Coordinates of C-alpha atoms in Angstrom, one line a residue:
M153 CA 0.0 0.0 0.0
P154 CA 1.2 3.6 -0.6
E155 CA 2.7 5.4 2.3
V156 CA 1.6 8.8 3.4
S157 CA 4.4 11.0 4.7
A158 CA 4.2 12.9 8.0
E159 CA 5.7 16.0 6.4
I160 CA 2.6 18.1 6.9
P161 CA 3.6 20.9 9.3
S162 CA 0.8 23.1 10.5
L163 CA 2.7 26.4 10.9
L164 CA 3.1 28.9 8.1
Q165 CA 6.6 29.6 7.0
E166 CA 8.2 33.1 7.4
V167 CA 9.0 34.9 4.2
C168 CA 11.5 37.3 5.6
G169 CA 14.3 36.4 8.0
A170 CA 17.6 37.1 6.4
S171 CA 19.8 39.9 7.7
L172 CA 20.4 42.9 5.4
D173 CA 23.9 41.8 4.4
R174 CA 22.6 38.3 3.6
S175 CA 19.3 39.4 2.0
I176 CA 18.5 38.5 -1.6
W177 CA 17.3 42.1 -1.9
R178 CA 20.7 43.5 -0.9
D179 CA 21.7 44.7 -4.4
L180 CA 18.3 45.4 -5.8
S181 CA 15.8 46.7 -3.3
E182 CA 12.4 45.1 -3.2
E183 CA 10.8 48.5 -3.4
T184 CA 12.6 49.3 -6.7
F185 CA 11.8 45.9 -8.1
R186 CA 8.1 46.2 -7.2
Q187 CA 7.8 49.7 -8.6
H188 CA 9.2 48.4 -11.9
L189 CA 6.5 45.8 -11.9
V190 CA 3.8 48.3 -11.4
T191 CA 5.1 50.5 -14.2
L192 CA 5.0 47.5 -16.6
E193 CA 1.5 46.7 -15.5
E194 CA 0.4 50.2 -16.3
R195 CA 1.8 49.9 -19.8
T196 CA 0.4 46.5 -20.6
N197 CA -2.8 46.1 -18.6
A198 CA -0.9 43.7 -16.4
I199 CA -0.4 41.3 -19.3
P200 CA 3.2 41.8 -20.6
V201 CA 3.2 38.7 -22.8
D202 CA 0.7 36.6 -24.7
P203 CA 0.0 33.0 -23.5
Q204 CA 2.9 30.7 -24.5
V205 CA 3.6 26.9 -24.4
F206 CA 7.2 25.9 -24.5
S207 CA 8.9 22.7 -25.8
I208 CA 10.8 20.5 -23.5
A209 CA 13.1 19.7 -26.4
D210 CA 14.2 23.3 -26.5
W211 CA 14.9 23.5 -22.7
V212 CA 18.5 23.4 -21.6
P213 CA 18.6 22.9 -17.8
R214 CA 21.2 24.4 -15.6
S215 CA 23.9 21.8 -14.7
A216 CA 23.1 19.8 -11.6
D217 CA 25.6 20.1 -8.7
Q218 CA 27.8 17.2 -8.1
G219 CA 26.2 14.6 -5.9
E220 CA 22.6 15.3 -7.0
K221 CA 20.7 12.3 -8.3
K222 CA 20.4 12.3 -12.1
S223 CA 18.7 9.0 -12.8
H224 CA 15.1 9.0 -13.9
I225 CA 12.8 6.2 -15.0
L226 CA 10.1 8.6 -16.2
P227 CA 10.7 10.5 -19.5
I228 CA 10.6 14.2 -18.8
D229 CA 7.4 14.8 -20.7
V230 CA 5.7 12.0 -18.6
E231 CA 7.1 13.6 -15.4
Q232 CA 5.6 17.0 -16.5
R233 CA 2.2 15.5 -17.3
L234 CA 2.1 13.5 -14.1
A235 CA 2.9 16.5 -12.0
D236 CA 0.4 18.7 -13.8
D237 CA -2.3 16.1 -13.4
F238 CA -1.8 15.8 -9.6
A239 CA -1.7 19.5 -9.3
C240 CA -5.1 19.8 -10.9
L241 CA -6.4 17.0 -8.7
V242 CA -5.9 19.0 -5.5
A243 CA -6.9 22.4 -6.7
V244 CA -10.6 22.3 -5.7
A245 CA -11.5 25.9 -5.0
E246 CA -12.0 28.9 -7.2
G247 CA -9.6 31.8 -7.3
A248 CA -5.8 32.5 -7.2
Q249 CA -5.5 31.0 -3.7
S250 CA -6.4 27.6 -5.0
V251 CA -3.3 27.2 -7.3
A252 CA -1.4 24.0 -6.6
A253 CA 2.1 23.0 -7.7
V254 CA 3.6 19.5 -7.5
C255 CA 7.0 17.9 -8.1
V256 CA 7.5 14.2 -8.7
E257 CA 10.5 12.6 -7.0
E258 CA 11.6 9.3 -8.3
H259 CA 13.3 7.0 -5.8
L260 CA 15.4 4.0 -7.0
Q261 CA 16.3 2.4 -3.7
P262 CA 13.6 1.4 -2.8
V263 CA 11.8 2.1 -6.0
G264 CA 8.9 4.5 -5.6
L265 CA 7.5 8.0 -6.0
T266 CA 7.2 11.0 -3.7
L267 CA 4.6 13.6 -4.7
R268 CA 5.6 16.9 -3.1
F269 CA 2.8 19.5 -3.0
A270 CA 2.8 23.2 -2.5
A271 CA -0.9 23.8 -2.3
R272 CA -2.9 25.8 0.2
D273 CA -6.0 23.8 -0.3
L274 CA -4.3 20.6 0.5
S275 CA -2.5 22.0 3.5
F276 CA -5.8 22.8 5.3
N277 CA -8.3 20.4 3.8
T278 CA -8.7 16.9 5.2
E279 CA -11.1 15.8 2.5
I280 CA -8.5 16.4 -0.2
K281 CA -5.9 14.5 1.7
T282 CA -8.3 11.6 2.2
T283 CA -9.2 11.5 -1.5
L284 CA -5.6 11.7 -2.5
Q285 CA -4.8 8.7 -0.3
A286 CA -7.6 6.8 -2.1
V287 CA -6.2 7.9 -5.5
F288 CA -2.8 6.5 -4.4
D289 CA -4.5 3.2 -3.3
I290 CA -6.2 2.9 -6.7
L291 CA -2.9 3.6 -8.6
A292 CA -1.1 1.0 -6.5
H293 CA -3.7 -1.5 -7.4
V294 CA -3.3 -0.6 -11.1
A295 CA 0.4 -1.1 -10.8
A296 CA 0.0 -4.5 -9.2
T297 CA -2.4 -5.6 -11.9
Y298 CA -0.9 -3.6 -14.8
Q299 CA -1.3 -6.5 -17.3
L300 CA -5.1 -6.6 -16.9
A301 CA -6.7 -4.1 -19.3
D302 CA -10.3 -4.6 -18.0
D303 CA -9.2 -4.1 -14.4
A304 CA -7.4 -0.8 -15.5
S305 CA -10.7 0.4 -17.0
L306 CA -12.6 -0.3 -13.8
S307 CA -9.9 1.5 -11.8
A308 CA -10.1 4.5 -14.1
D309 CA -13.9 4.7 -13.5
M310 CA -13.3 4.4 -9.7
L311 CA -10.8 7.2 -9.9
F312 CA -13.1 9.3 -12.0
G313 CA -15.9 9.0 -9.5
L314 CA -13.6 10.2 -6.6
V315 CA -12.5 13.1 -8.7
I316 CA -16.0 14.2 -9.6
Q317 CA -17.1 14.0 -6.0
L318 CA -14.1 16.1 -4.8
H319 CA -14.5 18.7 -7.6
S320 CA -18.3 18.8 -7.8
R321 CA -18.5 22.4 -6.6
R322 CA -15.7 23.5 -8.9
L323 CA -17.4 21.8 -11.8
L324 CA -20.6 23.6 -11.2
G325 CA -18.6 26.8 -11.3
R326 CA -17.0 25.8 -14.7
L327 CA -20.5 25.0 -16.0
R328 CA -21.7 28.4 -14.6
S329 CA -24.7 26.4 -13.5
S330 CA -27.7 27.8 -11.7
K331 CA -27.0 25.1 -9.1
W332 CA -23.6 26.7 -8.3
E333 CA -23.3 28.6 -5.0
K334 CA -20.9 31.4 -5.9
P335 CA -18.0 32.2 -3.5
K336 CA -18.1 35.6 -2.0
H337 CA -15.5 37.2 -4.2
L338 CA -17.6 36.2 -7.3
S339 CA -21.0 37.1 -5.8
R340 CA -21.5 40.2 -8.0
S341 CA -20.3 38.6 -11.2
V342 CA -22.9 37.8 -13.8
K343 CA -22.2 35.2 -16.5
K344 CA -24.6 33.2 -18.5
P345 CA -24.6 29.4 -18.1
L346 CA -22.2 27.6 -20.3
W347 CA -24.9 25.8 -22.2
Q348 CA -26.0 29.2 -23.6
D349 CA -22.6 29.5 -25.3
F350 CA -23.5 26.8 -27.8
P351 CA -25.6 28.9 -30.2
N352 CA -22.5 31.0 -30.9
L353 CA -20.3 27.9 -31.4
I354 CA -22.9 26.6 -33.8
H355 CA -23.1 29.9 -35.7
R356 CA -19.3 30.0 -36.1
T357 CA -19.5 26.9 -38.3
E358 CA -21.2 28.9 -41.0
F359 CA -17.9 30.8 -41.7
L360 CA -15.3 28.1 -41.4
Y361 CA -16.3 25.5 -44.0
S362 CA -16.6 25.8 -47.8
R363 CA -19.5 24.2 -49.7
R364 CA -17.3 21.2 -50.5
E365 CA -16.7 20.8 -46.8
K366 CA -20.4 20.6 -45.9
P367 CA -20.2 17.0 -44.7
A368 CA -17.4 17.9 -42.3
R369 CA -19.5 20.9 -41.1
N370 CA -22.5 18.6 -40.5
V371 CA -20.4 16.3 -38.3
V372 CA -19.3 19.2 -36.2
L373 CA -22.9 20.5 -36.0
K374 CA -24.0 17.1 -34.8
W375 CA -21.4 17.0 -32.1
L376 CA -22.3 20.6 -30.9
N377 CA -26.0 20.0 -30.9
E378 CA -25.8 16.8 -29.0
L379 CA -23.6 18.2 -26.3
A380 CA -25.7 21.4 -26.1
V381 CA -28.8 19.2 -25.3
L382 CA -26.9 17.4 -22.5
Y383 CA -25.7 20.7 -21.0
E384 CA -29.1 22.3 -21.0
Q385 CA -30.7 19.1 -19.5
F386 CA -28.2 19.2 -16.7
E387 CA -29.8 22.4 -15.4
T388 CA -33.2 20.8 -14.9
T389 CA -32.5 17.2 -14.2
T390 CA -33.9 15.7 -11.0
E391 CA -31.6 12.6 -11.2
D392 CA -28.6 12.0 -9.0
E393 CA -26.4 15.1 -9.6
T394 CA -23.1 13.2 -9.3
L395 CA -24.1 10.5 -11.7
V396 CA -25.4 13.1 -14.2
M397 CA -22.2 15.1 -13.8
I398 CA -20.1 12.0 -14.5
Q399 CA -22.0 11.4 -17.7
L400 CA -21.7 15.1 -18.7
V401 CA -17.9 15.2 -18.2
K402 CA -17.4 11.9 -20.0
A403 CA -19.5 13.2 -22.9
T404 CA -17.4 16.4 -22.9
F405 CA -14.2 14.4 -23.0
T406 CA -15.5 12.4 -26.0
F407 CA -16.5 15.7 -27.7
C408 CA -13.2 17.4 -27.2
S409 CA -11.3 14.3 -28.3
A410 CA -13.1 14.0 -31.6
P411 CA -10.8 14.9 -34.6
E412 CA -13.6 17.0 -36.1
I413 CA -13.9 19.1 -33.0
K414 CA -10.1 19.5 -32.8
D415 CA -10.1 20.7 -36.4
F416 CA -13.0 23.1 -35.7
A417 CA -11.1 24.6 -32.8
E418 CA -8.0 25.0 -35.0
R419 CA -10.0 26.7 -37.7
L420 CA -11.4 29.1 -35.2
R421 CA -8.0 29.9 -33.8
V422 CA -6.1 30.4 -37.1
G423 CA -8.7 30.9 -39.8
S424 CA -11.0 33.5 -38.3
K425 CA -10.8 37.2 -37.8
P426 CA -10.4 37.9 -34.0
T427 CA -13.9 39.4 -33.5
S428 CA -15.6 39.4 -30.1
Q429 CA -17.8 36.4 -31.3
V430 CA -14.7 34.4 -32.3
R431 CA -12.9 35.1 -29.1
A432 CA -16.0 34.1 -27.2
A433 CA -16.2 30.9 -29.1
I434 CA -12.6 30.1 -28.5
K435 CA -13.1 30.8 -24.8
S436 CA -16.1 28.5 -24.7
L437 CA -14.1 25.6 -26.3
R438 CA -11.3 26.1 -23.7
Q439 CA -13.9 26.0 -20.9
L440 CA -15.1 22.7 -22.4
D441 CA -11.5 21.5 -22.5
K442 CA -11.2 22.2 -18.7
I443 CA -14.3 20.2 -18.0
A444 CA -13.1 17.3 -20.2
A445 CA -9.7 17.4 -18.4
Y446 CA -11.2 15.8 -15.3
H447 CA -11.8 12.5 -17.2
R448 CA -8.6 12.8 -19.2
I449 CA -6.5 13.1 -16.0
C450 CA -8.0 9.9 -14.6
I451 CA -7.2 8.0 -17.8
S452 CA -3.7 9.4 -18.0
L453 CA -2.9 8.5 -14.3
V454 CA -4.0 4.9 -14.8
D455 CA -2.1 4.6 -18.1
T456 CA 1.1 6.0 -16.4
A457 CA 0.7 3.6 -13.5
R458 CA 0.4 0.7 -16.0
A459 CA 3.4 1.9 -18.0
Y460 CA 5.7 2.4 -14.9
P461 CA 4.3 0.0 -12.3
M462 CA 7.5 -0.3 -10.3
L463 CA 7.2 3.4 -9.3
F464 CA 3.5 3.3 -8.3
H465 CA 3.8 0.4 -5.8
R466 CA 5.3 2.8 -3.3
M467 CA 3.9 6.3 -3.3
T468 CA 4.5 9.0 -0.6
L469 CA 2.7 12.2 0.0
A470 CA 4.6 15.2 1.2
I471 CA 3.1 18.7 1.7
L472 CA 5.1 21.9 2.1
P473 CA 3.6 24.4 4.5
P474 CA 2.6 27.7 2.8
Y475 CA 4.4 30.9 3.5
K476 CA 2.9 33.8 5.3
S477 CA 1.8 36.8 3.3
V478 CA 3.8 40.0 3.8
P479 CA 2.5 43.6 3.7
T480 CA 3.2 45.9 0.8
A481 CA 2.4 49.6 0.0
I482 CA 3.4 49.3 -3.7
A483 CA 0.8 47.8 -6.0
F484 CA -1.0 48.2 -9.3
Q485 CA -4.4 47.6 -7.7
T486 CA -5.5 49.8 -4.8
W487 CA -6.9 46.9 -2.9
A488 CA -3.6 44.9 -3.0
A489 CA -2.0 45.1 0.4
S490 CA 0.1 41.9 0.7
C491 CA 2.6 39.8 -1.2
H492 CA 2.6 36.1 -1.5
V493 CA 5.1 33.3 -2.4
H494 CA 3.6 31.4 -5.3
A495 CA 3.5 27.6 -5.1
E496 CA 6.0 27.2 -8.0
V497 CA 8.6 29.4 -6.3
Q498 CA 8.0 27.6 -3.0
L499 CA 9.0 24.3 -4.6
A500 CA 12.0 25.7 -6.3
V501 CA 13.2 27.1 -3.0
H502 CA 12.6 23.8 -1.2
Y503 CA 14.8 21.9 -3.7
D504 CA 17.5 24.5 -3.5
L505 CA 17.6 23.9 0.3
H506 CA 17.3 20.1 -0.1
R507 CA 19.6 19.0 -2.9
D508 CA 19.3 15.3 -2.4
F509 CA 16.8 15.2 -5.3
Q510 CA 16.1 17.6 -8.1
P511 CA 12.9 17.1 -10.1
R512 CA 13.1 18.4 -13.6
C513 CA 9.5 19.7 -13.7
I514 CA 7.0 21.6 -11.6
G515 CA 3.4 20.7 -12.3
T516 CA 0.8 23.3 -11.9
S517 CA -3.0 23.6 -11.8
K518 CA -2.8 26.9 -13.6
W519 CA -0.4 28.1 -16.2
L520 CA 2.7 30.0 -14.9
C521 CA 2.1 33.7 -14.2
Y522 CA 4.6 36.0 -15.9
L523 CA 6.9 36.3 -12.9
C524 CA 6.9 32.6 -12.1
Y525 CA 7.8 32.0 -15.7
L526 CA 10.7 34.5 -15.6
F527 CA 11.8 33.1 -12.2
L528 CA 12.0 29.5 -13.5
R529 CA 13.6 30.5 -16.7
A530 CA 16.4 32.4 -14.8
H531 CA 16.6 29.7 -12.1
G532 CA 17.2 27.1 -14.7
R533 CA 16.6 23.8 -12.8
H534 CA 12.9 23.3 -13.6
F535 CA 11.3 23.3 -17.0
P536 CA 8.9 26.4 -17.4
S537 CA 6.2 24.6 -19.4
K538 CA 3.7 27.4 -20.1
T539 CA 2.7 30.9 -19.1
H540 CA -0.6 32.7 -19.3
G541 CA 1.4 36.0 -19.3
H542 CA -0.4 37.8 -16.5
L543 CA 1.7 39.9 -14.1
Y544 CA 0.7 39.7 -10.5
D545 CA 2.8 42.3 -8.6
Q546 CA 1.8 40.7 -5.3
W547 CA 4.4 38.1 -6.1
T548 CA 7.5 37.7 -3.9
V549 CA 10.4 35.3 -3.1
P550 CA 11.3 34.0 0.4
D551 CA 14.3 35.8 1.9
V552 CA 15.2 33.4 4.6
M553 CA 18.1 32.7 7.0
D554 CA 18.4 29.2 5.6
F555 CA 20.1 30.5 2.4
D556 CA 23.9 30.3 2.5
E557 CA 25.9 33.0 0.7
K558 CA 26.1 31.0 -2.5
L559 CA 22.4 30.5 -2.7
S560 CA 21.7 34.1 -1.7
E561 CA 23.9 35.3 -4.5
Q562 CA 22.1 32.9 -6.9
Y563 CA 18.8 34.4 -6.0
R564 CA 20.1 38.0 -6.3
G565 CA 21.1 37.0 -9.8
I566 CA 17.6 35.6 -10.5
L567 CA 15.9 38.8 -9.3
K568 CA 18.2 41.0 -11.4
A569 CA 17.5 38.8 -14.4
I570 CA 13.8 39.3 -13.9
D571 CA 14.2 43.0 -13.3
D572 CA 16.3 43.4 -16.5
V573 CA 13.5 41.8 -18.6
V574 CA 10.9 44.0 -16.9
L575 CA 12.9 47.1 -17.6
Q576 CA 13.5 46.1 -21.2
Q577 CA 9.8 45.5 -21.8
I578 CA 9.0 48.9 -20.2
D579 CA 11.3 50.5 -22.7
E580 CA 10.3 48.5 -25.8
E581 CA 6.7 47.6 -25.4
P582 CA 4.1 50.0 -26.8
E583 CA 1.2 50.8 -24.4
L584 CA -1.4 48.2 -25.1
G585 CA -4.1 46.2 -23.4
R586 CA -4.1 42.5 -24.1
L587 CA -7.1 40.4 -23.6
E588 CA -7.5 38.7 -20.2
P589 CA -6.0 35.2 -20.5
M590 CA -7.5 32.0 -19.2
T591 CA -5.1 30.5 -16.7
S592 CA -6.1 27.0 -15.8
C593 CA -4.3 23.9 -17.3
T594 CA -6.4 21.8 -19.7
S595 CA -3.8 19.5 -21.1

């Protein structure tokens, strides 16, 4: 059976603790750094770059220190996907505070995995921990019976049921359902239910296919109309909500996996003028992708456990305690009064302080923000997989006594590298307002 680590401290970590001469802000003051961030936000509507996805093949990691473990059973793309999937599993609440990050540690003696989480939800939510233990149990069973395809299918269904139960509230939010009880910070927002987006998607097909392509268009229309009916029926059904939600998510996964729908999405993206209707249609399809991801993740986890059974026999859960927030008087938004250590930065700092193992990837439930992307790029030890391009100036880095001089100097260099990019963009970027990006991972 998988083991659960006892590494779940209850106290929040201090962000500041280093003396002035040892501080990572010694050469570049935090006030100056943050003022540069605000200036860039003012010029770019807080979105300095467009969303980007990066290729692992193009990534050149910084050389590991002597003595660090370099052996891996998992290919790096599998490590990234596994970490992303587990991050999405534990991010159950709405909002920025629900971002989760995960690193996968492979152990060769004895063979096994440690999943190390930086996730506020997981740190304080017993239900998530219990569900995660059940997920580990299912994957251990899959590893023990990896040659039995029928058993794997049943395990995927069991896993999917657990995930839907855990994420039912989040799913109602993604559906923008009338059954959804909005959190306080969204109580004033007004968005139509997702099922009402389908007429625009259907209308878009009129402009994307030639007369010769009418059969292809008809297939897409059939997919759209059938899914639209299911989404509308969900709002009025009196059947068991969990069972209906399971059916709806599975149907959405099948829809998003269809080659005709993938082609439709690509035509929308590259073959249409970026009108407000086209942007809305693209956003609707991305929202459907997010819903479909709950089923895809379960299939992916089971497939990975079957492909690498030796690792999944022994799984350990480790949870990093979150850092405290720290006050700030410099911010783009008037309501912003505190800075936070993002989960990705927390994991990078942890592995700099504990060099016995160095994961190559950091999985996230949302795409990297602009500053986390720049941080990981300058840091060099963890692949920065994708960024949504949004700049959050409430971002900060721990400045702790545990850093020795070599590590403090490294972090000074990272902060300077980030600041140099920010200053360059301030000088070179025209004043513009990019569209608000979607941030959650879907693949």
